[in-house]
Coordinates of C-alpha atoms in Angstrom, one line a residue:
M5 CA -60.9 -65.7 4.1
G6 CA -62.3 -68.4 1.8
G7 CA -65.9 -69.4 2.0
G8 CA -69.2 -68.3 0.7
I9 CA -72.9 -67.6 1.5
A10 CA -74.7 -70.8 2.6
R11 CA -78.5 -71.0 2.5
S12 CA -80.7 -73.6 4.0
R13 CA -83.8 -74.9 2.3
P14 CA -86.7 -72.4 2.2
A15 CA -88.9 -72.2 5.2
P16 CA -92.7 -72.4 4.8
K17 CA -94.5 -69.1 4.3
M18 CA -96.0 -67.9 7.5
G19 CA -98.0 -64.9 8.3
P20 CA -97.4 -62.3 10.8
G21 CA -97.2 -63.7 14.3
E22 CA -96.8 -67.3 13.1
T23 CA -93.7 -69.2 14.2
G24 CA -91.8 -71.9 12.5
P25 CA -90.2 -75.0 13.9
G26 CA -87.7 -74.1 16.7
E27 CA -88.7 -70.4 16.6
K28 CA -90.3 -68.4 19.4
P29 CA -92.5 -65.5 18.9
G30 CA -90.4 -62.4 18.5
D31 CA -87.5 -64.2 16.8
R32 CA -88.5 -63.3 13.3
P33 CA -87.3 -59.9 12.1
G34 CA -90.1 -57.4 12.1
D35 CA -92.0 -59.1 14.9
R36 CA -90.2 -57.4 17.8
P37 CA -90.7 -53.7 18.7
G38 CA -88.0 -51.5 17.2
D39 CA -87.0 -54.0 14.5
R40 CA -86.4 -52.6 11.1
P41 CA -89.3 -53.4 8.7
R42 CA -89.0 -56.7 6.8
V43 CA -88.8 -56.7 3.1
R44 CA -91.7 -58.8 1.7
P45 CA -92.0 -60.4 -1.7
G46 CA -92.7 -57.8 -4.3
Q47 CA -91.4 -55.0 -2.1
T48 CA -88.2 -53.1 -3.0
M49 CA -85.9 -51.1 -0.7
E50 CA -83.1 -48.7 -2.0
A51 CA -79.7 -49.0 -0.4
P52 CA -78.7 -45.6 1.0
D53 CA -75.7 -44.2 -0.7
A54 CA -75.0 -47.5 -2.3
D55 CA -72.7 -46.1 -5.1
V56 CA -69.3 -46.5 -3.4
S57 CA -67.5 -45.6 -6.7
K58 CA -68.6 -42.0 -6.2
V59 CA -66.2 -41.7 -3.2
A60 CA -62.8 -40.5 -4.7
P61 CA -59.9 -42.4 -3.3
P62 CA -57.1 -40.3 -1.7
P63 CA -54.6 -39.3 -4.4
R64 CA -51.3 -41.2 -4.4
G65 CA -48.3 -39.1 -3.4
A66 CA -50.5 -36.3 -2.0
G67 CA -47.3 -34.7 -0.7
M68 CA -43.7 -35.5 0.1
T69 CA -42.9 -36.7 3.5
F70 CA -41.9 -34.2 6.1
G71 CA -38.3 -35.4 6.2
I72 CA -37.9 -34.8 2.4
I73 CA -39.5 -31.3 2.7
A74 CA -37.3 -30.4 5.7
A75 CA -34.2 -31.6 3.9
I76 CA -35.0 -29.6 0.8
L77 CA -35.8 -26.5 2.9
A78 CA -32.5 -27.0 4.8
V79 CA -30.5 -27.2 1.6
I80 CA -32.2 -24.1 0.3
A81 CA -31.6 -22.3 3.6
V82 CA -27.9 -23.2 3.5
I83 CA -27.5 -22.1 -0.1
G84 CA -29.3 -18.9 0.8
V85 CA -27.0 -18.3 3.8
V86 CA -23.9 -19.0 1.7
L87 CA -25.1 -16.6 -1.0
V88 CA -25.9 -13.9 1.6
V89 CA -22.4 -14.3 3.3
K90 CA -20.7 -14.2 -0.1
F91 CA -22.6 -11.1 -1.1
V92 CA -21.6 -9.4 2.2
D93 CA -18.0 -10.5 1.7
G94 CA -18.0 -9.0 -1.8
E95 CA -19.3 -5.7 -0.3
R96 CA -16.5 -5.8 2.3
A97 CA -13.9 -6.5 -0.4
R98 CA -15.3 -3.5 -2.4
D99 CA -14.9 -1.3 0.7
L100 CA -11.3 -2.6 1.2
R101 CA -10.5 -1.7 -2.4
T102 CA -11.8 1.8 -1.7
W103 CA -9.5 2.1 1.3
Q104 CA -6.6 0.6 -0.7
I105 CA -7.0 3.5 -3.2
R106 CA -7.3 6.1 -0.4
L107 CA -4.2 4.8 1.4
G108 CA -2.3 4.6 -1.9
I109 CA -3.0 8.2 -2.7
V110 CA -1.8 9.4 0.7
A111 CA 1.3 7.1 0.5
D112 CA 2.2 8.3 -2.9
S113 CA 1.8 11.9 -1.8
R114 CA 4.0 11.5 1.3
F115 CA 6.5 9.4 -0.7
A116 CA 6.8 12.1 -3.3
A117 CA 7.3 14.8 -0.7
V118 CA 10.1 12.9 1.1
E119 CA 11.7 11.8 -2.2
D120 CA 11.7 15.4 -3.3
W121 CA 13.2 16.5 0.0
L122 CA 16.0 14.0 -0.4
D123 CA 16.6 15.1 -4.0
R124 CA 16.9 18.7 -2.8
Q125 CA 19.5 17.8 -0.2
Y126 CA 21.6 16.2 -3.0
G127 CA 20.8 19.3 -5.1
H128 CA 22.4 21.7 -2.6
L129 CA 25.6 19.6 -2.5
K130 CA 25.6 19.1 -6.2
G131 CA 25.6 22.9 -6.8
L132 CA 28.7 23.1 -4.7
A133 CA 30.4 20.1 -6.4
Q134 CA 29.8 21.6 -9.8
N135 CA 31.0 25.1 -8.8
A136 CA 33.8 26.1 -11.1
S137 CA 36.0 27.7 -8.5
L138 CA 35.7 24.6 -6.3
Q139 CA 36.5 22.3 -9.2
I140 CA 39.6 24.4 -10.1
Y141 CA 40.9 24.3 -6.6
M142 CA 40.4 20.6 -6.3
T143 CA 41.9 20.0 -9.7
E144 CA 45.1 22.0 -8.8
L145 CA 45.3 20.1 -5.5
S146 CA 44.9 16.8 -7.3
L147 CA 47.6 17.7 -9.8
G148 CA 49.9 18.7 -7.0
G149 CA 49.6 15.3 -5.4
G150 CA 47.5 16.7 -2.5
D151 CA 50.1 19.3 -1.6
R152 CA 48.2 22.4 -0.8
G153 CA 51.4 24.5 -1.2
K154 CA 51.3 23.8 -4.9
V155 CA 47.9 25.4 -5.3
T156 CA 47.9 28.9 -6.8
D157 CA 47.1 31.4 -4.1
E158 CA 45.8 28.6 -1.9
A159 CA 44.9 30.8 1.1
A160 CA 42.7 33.1 -0.9
Q161 CA 41.0 30.2 -2.7
A162 CA 40.4 28.4 0.6
G163 CA 38.9 31.5 2.1
Y164 CA 36.6 32.0 -0.8
L165 CA 35.6 28.3 -0.6
R166 CA 34.9 28.6 3.1
N167 CA 32.6 31.5 2.6
L168 CA 30.9 29.6 -0.2
L169 CA 30.3 26.6 2.0
V170 CA 28.9 28.8 4.8
V171 CA 26.5 30.4 2.4
S172 CA 25.4 27.2 0.9
A173 CA 25.1 25.5 4.3
A174 CA 22.8 28.3 5.5
R175 CA 20.8 28.1 2.3
G176 CA 20.4 24.3 2.4
G177 CA 19.8 24.0 6.2
F178 CA 23.2 22.3 6.9
V179 CA 23.6 24.4 10.1
G180 CA 23.2 23.8 13.8
R181 CA 24.5 25.0 17.1
A182 CA 27.5 23.1 18.4
V183 CA 27.1 21.0 21.6
G184 CA 29.1 22.1 24.6
P185 CA 29.5 25.0 27.0
V186 CA 30.3 28.4 25.7
V187 CA 33.1 29.5 27.9
K188 CA 36.5 31.2 27.4
A189 CA 38.4 28.0 28.1
N190 CA 40.0 25.2 26.2
V191 CA 36.8 23.2 26.1
R192 CA 35.9 21.4 22.9
R193 CA 32.5 22.1 21.4
V194 CA 31.1 19.4 19.0
G195 CA 29.4 20.5 15.9
V196 CA 26.2 18.9 14.8
A197 CA 25.8 20.1 11.2
G198 CA 27.8 21.7 8.4
I199 CA 29.5 21.1 5.0
A200 CA 33.1 20.1 4.4
L201 CA 35.3 19.7 1.4
L202 CA 37.4 16.6 1.5
D203 CA 40.2 15.2 -0.8
M204 CA 40.3 11.6 -1.9
K205 CA 42.2 10.6 1.1
G206 CA 39.4 11.8 3.3
R207 CA 41.2 14.8 4.7
V208 CA 39.2 17.9 5.5
L209 CA 40.3 20.8 3.2
V210 CA 37.7 23.4 4.0
A211 CA 34.6 23.2 6.3
T212 CA 32.0 25.4 7.9
P213 CA 32.6 26.5 11.5
E214 CA 30.1 24.0 13.1
M215 CA 30.9 21.0 11.0
P216 CA 31.0 17.8 13.1
P217 CA 34.5 16.2 13.5
L218 CA 35.3 13.5 10.9
E219 CA 35.4 10.5 13.2
G220 CA 33.6 7.5 14.2
R221 CA 30.5 6.8 12.1
L222 CA 31.1 9.8 9.9
R223 CA 34.6 8.6 9.1
E224 CA 33.4 5.1 8.3
F225 CA 30.7 6.6 6.0
V226 CA 33.2 8.6 4.0
T227 CA 35.6 5.6 3.8
T228 CA 33.0 3.1 2.6
A229 CA 31.0 5.3 0.3
P230 CA 31.0 4.2 -3.3
R231 CA 33.3 6.3 -5.6
G232 CA 31.9 8.4 -8.4
A233 CA 28.3 8.3 -6.9
R234 CA 26.3 10.2 -4.4
A235 CA 25.4 8.5 -1.1
L236 CA 23.7 9.1 2.2
D237 CA 23.9 7.8 5.7
G238 CA 21.1 7.8 8.2
I239 CA 18.9 8.4 9.8
Y240 CA 21.1 8.1 12.9
M241 CA 21.3 9.8 16.3
G242 CA 23.7 12.7 16.1
A243 CA 25.9 14.3 18.7
S244 CA 23.1 16.5 19.9
G245 CA 20.8 13.4 20.4
T246 CA 18.6 14.3 17.5
P247 CA 18.0 12.5 14.1
T248 CA 20.8 13.3 11.8
M249 CA 21.8 12.5 8.2
A250 CA 25.0 12.7 6.2
F251 CA 25.2 13.2 2.4
I252 CA 28.1 12.8 0.0
M253 CA 28.4 14.3 -3.5
P254 CA 31.5 13.5 -5.6
V255 CA 33.6 16.3 -7.1
F256 CA 35.0 15.7 -10.6
A257 CA 37.8 17.5 -12.4
V258 CA 37.1 20.5 -14.6
Q259 CA 36.0 19.2 -18.0
G260 CA 36.5 15.6 -16.7
D261 CA 34.1 12.7 -17.3
V262 CA 31.7 11.8 -14.6
G263 CA 33.3 8.5 -13.4
T264 CA 35.2 6.9 -10.6
S265 CA 38.6 7.7 -12.2
E266 CA 37.8 11.3 -12.6
Q267 CA 36.7 11.9 -9.0
I268 CA 39.0 14.3 -7.3
G269 CA 37.2 15.2 -4.1
I270 CA 34.1 14.9 -1.9
V271 CA 31.5 17.4 -0.7
L272 CA 30.2 16.1 2.7
G273 CA 27.1 17.6 4.2
V274 CA 25.7 16.8 7.7
K275 CA 22.3 18.1 9.0
E276 CA 19.7 17.5 11.6
V277 CA 16.5 16.3 9.9
G278 CA 13.8 16.2 12.5
D279 CA 12.3 19.7 11.8
A280 CA 12.5 19.4 8.1
L281 CA 11.8 15.8 7.3
Y282 CA 9.2 14.5 9.7
P283 CA 6.6 17.2 9.0
L284 CA 6.5 15.9 5.5
L285 CA 5.0 12.7 6.8
Q286 CA 1.8 14.5 7.8
Q287 CA -0.9 14.5 5.2
P288 CA -2.7 17.8 4.9
G289 CA -6.4 17.6 5.4
A290 CA -6.4 14.1 6.8
T291 CA -9.4 13.4 9.0
E292 CA -8.6 9.9 10.2
E293 CA -7.6 10.0 13.9
T294 CA -5.5 6.8 13.6
A295 CA -3.8 7.4 10.3
E296 CA -0.1 7.4 10.5
T297 CA 2.9 7.6 8.1
L298 CA 6.2 6.1 9.1
L299 CA 9.7 5.7 7.9
V300 CA 11.2 2.3 8.6
R301 CA 14.2 0.3 7.4
A302 CA 15.4 -3.3 7.7
T303 CA 18.7 -3.5 9.7
G304 CA 19.8 -7.1 9.7
S305 CA 16.9 -9.1 11.3
V306 CA 15.1 -6.2 12.9
V307 CA 12.8 -3.4 11.7
E308 CA 13.9 0.0 12.8
Y309 CA 11.4 2.8 13.1
L310 CA 13.1 6.0 11.9
S311 CA 10.3 8.5 12.6
P312 CA 8.3 9.5 15.7
L313 CA 5.5 7.1 16.5
M314 CA 1.9 7.9 17.4
D315 CA 2.2 6.4 20.8
G316 CA 4.9 8.9 21.7
T317 CA 8.0 6.9 21.0
P318 CA 10.8 9.1 19.7
P319 CA 12.6 8.4 16.4
L320 CA 15.0 5.5 16.3
M321 CA 13.8 4.3 19.8
R322 CA 11.6 1.3 18.6
K323 CA 12.9 -1.9 17.0
L324 CA 11.0 -5.1 16.3
A325 CA 12.0 -8.4 14.9
L326 CA 11.6 -8.5 11.1
N327 CA 9.9 -11.9 11.4
T328 CA 7.2 -10.7 13.9
P329 CA 4.0 -12.4 12.7
D330 CA 1.7 -10.2 10.7
L331 CA 3.8 -7.0 11.4
A332 CA 2.7 -4.2 9.2
A333 CA 6.2 -2.7 8.8
S334 CA 7.6 -6.1 7.8
F335 CA 4.9 -6.5 5.2
A336 CA 5.6 -3.1 3.7
I337 CA 9.3 -3.9 3.5
A338 CA 8.8 -7.2 1.8
N339 CA 5.9 -6.0 -0.4
P340 CA 6.4 -2.4 -1.5
G341 CA 3.2 -1.1 -3.0
G342 CA 1.2 -4.0 -1.5
F343 CA -1.9 -3.7 0.6
A344 CA -3.1 -5.9 3.5
I345 CA -4.7 -6.1 6.9
K346 CA -1.8 -6.5 9.4
R347 CA -0.9 -5.6 13.0
D348 CA 1.3 -2.5 13.8
Y349 CA 3.8 -1.9 16.5
R350 CA 0.9 -1.4 19.0
D351 CA -0.5 -4.9 18.1
Q352 CA -3.5 -3.2 16.6
E353 CA -5.2 -4.4 13.4
V354 CA -4.5 -1.9 10.6
L355 CA -4.9 -1.4 6.9
V356 CA -1.4 -0.9 5.6
T357 CA 0.5 0.0 2.3
G358 CA 4.1 0.8 1.7
R359 CA 6.4 2.5 -0.8
Q360 CA 10.1 1.8 -1.4
F361 CA 12.4 4.9 -1.7
T362 CA 14.9 5.1 -4.5
L363 CA 17.2 7.7 -2.9
A364 CA 17.4 6.1 0.5
P365 CA 17.2 2.5 2.0
W366 CA 13.9 3.3 3.6
V367 CA 10.3 2.2 3.2
L368 CA 7.4 4.5 3.8
V369 CA 4.6 2.9 5.7
H370 CA 1.1 4.4 5.7
K371 CA -1.6 2.8 7.8
V372 CA -4.9 3.4 9.6
D373 CA -6.6 1.4 12.2
R374 CA -9.1 -1.1 10.8
A375 CA -11.6 -0.4 13.6
E376 CA -11.8 3.3 12.4
A377 CA -11.5 2.7 8.7
L378 CA -14.1 0.0 8.5
A379 CA -16.4 0.9 11.4
E380 CA -19.1 2.4 9.1
S381 CA -18.7 -0.4 6.6
D382 CA -18.9 -3.1 9.3
S383 CA -22.0 -1.6 10.8
R384 CA -23.7 -1.3 7.4
L385 CA -22.7 -4.8 6.3
T386 CA -23.8 -6.2 9.7
R387 CA -27.2 -4.6 9.3
L388 CA -27.4 -5.8 5.7
L389 CA -26.4 -9.4 6.8
V390 CA -29.1 -9.4 9.5
I391 CA -31.8 -8.0 7.2
L392 CA -30.9 -10.6 4.5
L393 CA -30.9 -13.4 6.9
L394 CA -34.2 -12.3 8.4
L395 CA -35.6 -12.0 5.0
L396 CA -34.4 -15.5 4.2
A397 CA -35.8 -16.8 7.4
A398 CA -39.2 -15.1 6.6
I399 CA -39.2 -16.7 3.2
S400 CA -38.4 -20.1 4.6
A401 CA -41.1 -19.7 7.3
G402 CA -43.6 -18.6 4.6
V403 CA -42.8 -21.7 2.5
I404 CA -43.1 -23.9 5.6
A405 CA -46.4 -22.3 6.5
V406 CA -47.8 -22.7 3.0
W407 CA -46.6 -26.3 2.9
W408 CA -48.0 -27.0 6.4
H409 CA -51.3 -25.4 5.5
G410 CA -51.5 -27.5 2.3
S411 CA -50.6 -30.7 4.1
T412 CA -53.0 -30.1 6.9
R413 CA -55.8 -29.3 4.5
R414 CA -55.0 -32.4 2.4
A415 CA -55.0 -34.5 5.6
R416 CA -58.3 -33.0 6.8
D417 CA -59.9 -33.6 3.4
A418 CA -58.6 -37.2 3.4
A419 CA -59.9 -37.7 6.9
T420 CA -63.3 -36.4 5.8
R421 CA -63.4 -38.7 2.8
Y422 CA -62.4 -41.7 4.9
R423 CA -65.1 -40.8 7.5
D424 CA -67.7 -40.4 4.8
L425 CA -66.6 -43.7 3.1
A426 CA -66.8 -45.5 6.5
A427 CA -70.2 -44.1 7.2
R428 CA -71.4 -45.2 3.7
H429 CA -69.9 -48.7 4.2
E430 CA -71.6 -48.9 7.6
R431 CA -75.0 -47.9 6.1
Q432 CA -74.5 -50.4 3.3
G433 CA -73.7 -53.1 5.8
R434 CA -76.8 -52.4 7.8
F435 CA -78.8 -52.3 4.6
L436 CA -77.4 -55.7 3.5
Q437 CA -78.0 -57.1 7.0
L438 CA -81.6 -55.9 6.7
V439 CA -82.0 -57.5 3.3
T440 CA -80.6 -60.9 4.4
D441 CA -82.6 -60.8 7.7
S442 CA -85.8 -60.3 5.7
Q443 CA -85.2 -63.4 3.6
G444 CA -86.6 -66.8 4.6
D445 CA -83.2 -68.4 4.0
L446 CA -80.5 -69.0 6.6
S447 CA -77.5 -66.9 5.3
F448 CA -74.0 -67.2 6.6
I449 CA -70.3 -67.0 5.5
V450 CA -68.0 -69.8 6.6
A451 CA -64.2 -69.9 6.0
S452 CA -63.4 -73.0 3.9
D453 CA -60.0 -73.5 5.6
T454 CA -60.9 -73.0 9.2
G455 CA -64.6 -73.7 9.3
R456 CA -65.3 -70.5 11.2
F457 CA -68.3 -68.2 10.7
G458 CA -67.3 -64.8 9.2
W459 CA -70.9 -63.5 9.0
A460 CA -74.4 -64.7 9.7
S461 CA -77.9 -63.4 9.2
R462 CA -80.1 -62.9 12.2
R463 CA -82.2 -65.9 11.3
A464 CA -79.1 -68.1 11.2
G465 CA -78.2 -66.9 14.6
G466 CA -81.7 -67.5 15.9
R467 CA -81.6 -71.0 14.5
A468 CA -78.2 -71.6 16.2
G469 CA -79.5 -70.2 19.4
I470 CA -77.0 -67.4 19.7
A471 CA -76.8 -63.8 18.5
A472 CA -75.6 -63.3 14.9
D473 CA -72.7 -61.1 16.0
D474 CA -71.5 -63.8 18.5
L475 CA -71.9 -66.5 15.8

């Protein structure tokens, strides 16, 4: 507002009670009861709290806005949550590595036991194949073109070899009771286990009494087995309805080289394996209720379970598609020695590892339910996660509380300063009003652009005939 303080010419000096032109008694300041005292010539009056410079202005940027503070706290909280979750995930990964080691130890132990058992089966047959009497008999037979009549004292040698096979079969477990009724009639009883000596044409030369007939699957196995190398067939369901295996060991000529061309015969062994093989899958001292070790193999596009299952399924009675999503057995077949969290034949989440056999086309699968293995770990990590998140929340709440307290205090201090400053300005205004009202001049402020009064002394208002505030 432009303008200035305008003063009229000085009024004549008048004593108390006197009135000037156009004034009525009581119009002059100090003449009415309750008016503030008039400042007379030679008299001074101190302005109350006149030094406005002593009032400190509110500091600039007294604090960041609430939005910025909230954003910063939100970013810090998110980073804290990410770090907490990452820490918990690291702890869970450490627990998984511990279980990987534990499962690996058990898998290696059961793998070694089964592999040793397989090697011992070959060992029994190898002892026969390398028996000097058996090699001499087979060499003479080979030289005679397969004509048993050309073998020296063939009946005696065959009787000796039969006894040798019976003893070796009993020692190696290649024995079993034949299937069929025991009656004095022409009823065929089918053998389930035994050892037989075959020539290169697959004809049986000597066999134990309960040796299964060389037909069907057994005949195909002998025909397709690689020459000059040992081989096995199984596990398959035998004549007695029990898991059975067949083993082949080549017989070489006396002082002949070990090779395909020097092979002159075959030692064939058949045995039921349920009572001897499956107990080897049980880990001594295992405490996990859901731990299980299985034998599986890939047959075409399916996974075949060769051993009894924990849910009561008998051997060879469960088959699943090889491409079943997240199937533990499929993972073990595709990744021997690997470790992962997959789902087993019960569709339960399990920790699984596997081992590939070298003596058989099998894979050993060792697994344990995730719920049991990581129950304690999950509980501990959940508690840890909750505690860390609560701690993070408490720290955030503390920071917010401190900031809020500081902001409130700053706001309160600023409000007090503004209130004090307003009160001082008001007192100074009253003082200046008193000073101007005590002068003989007519004082007022007029805007130069609009001609409106911005302020007027009481004497100016009295001269205009209206109150100074209204003027």
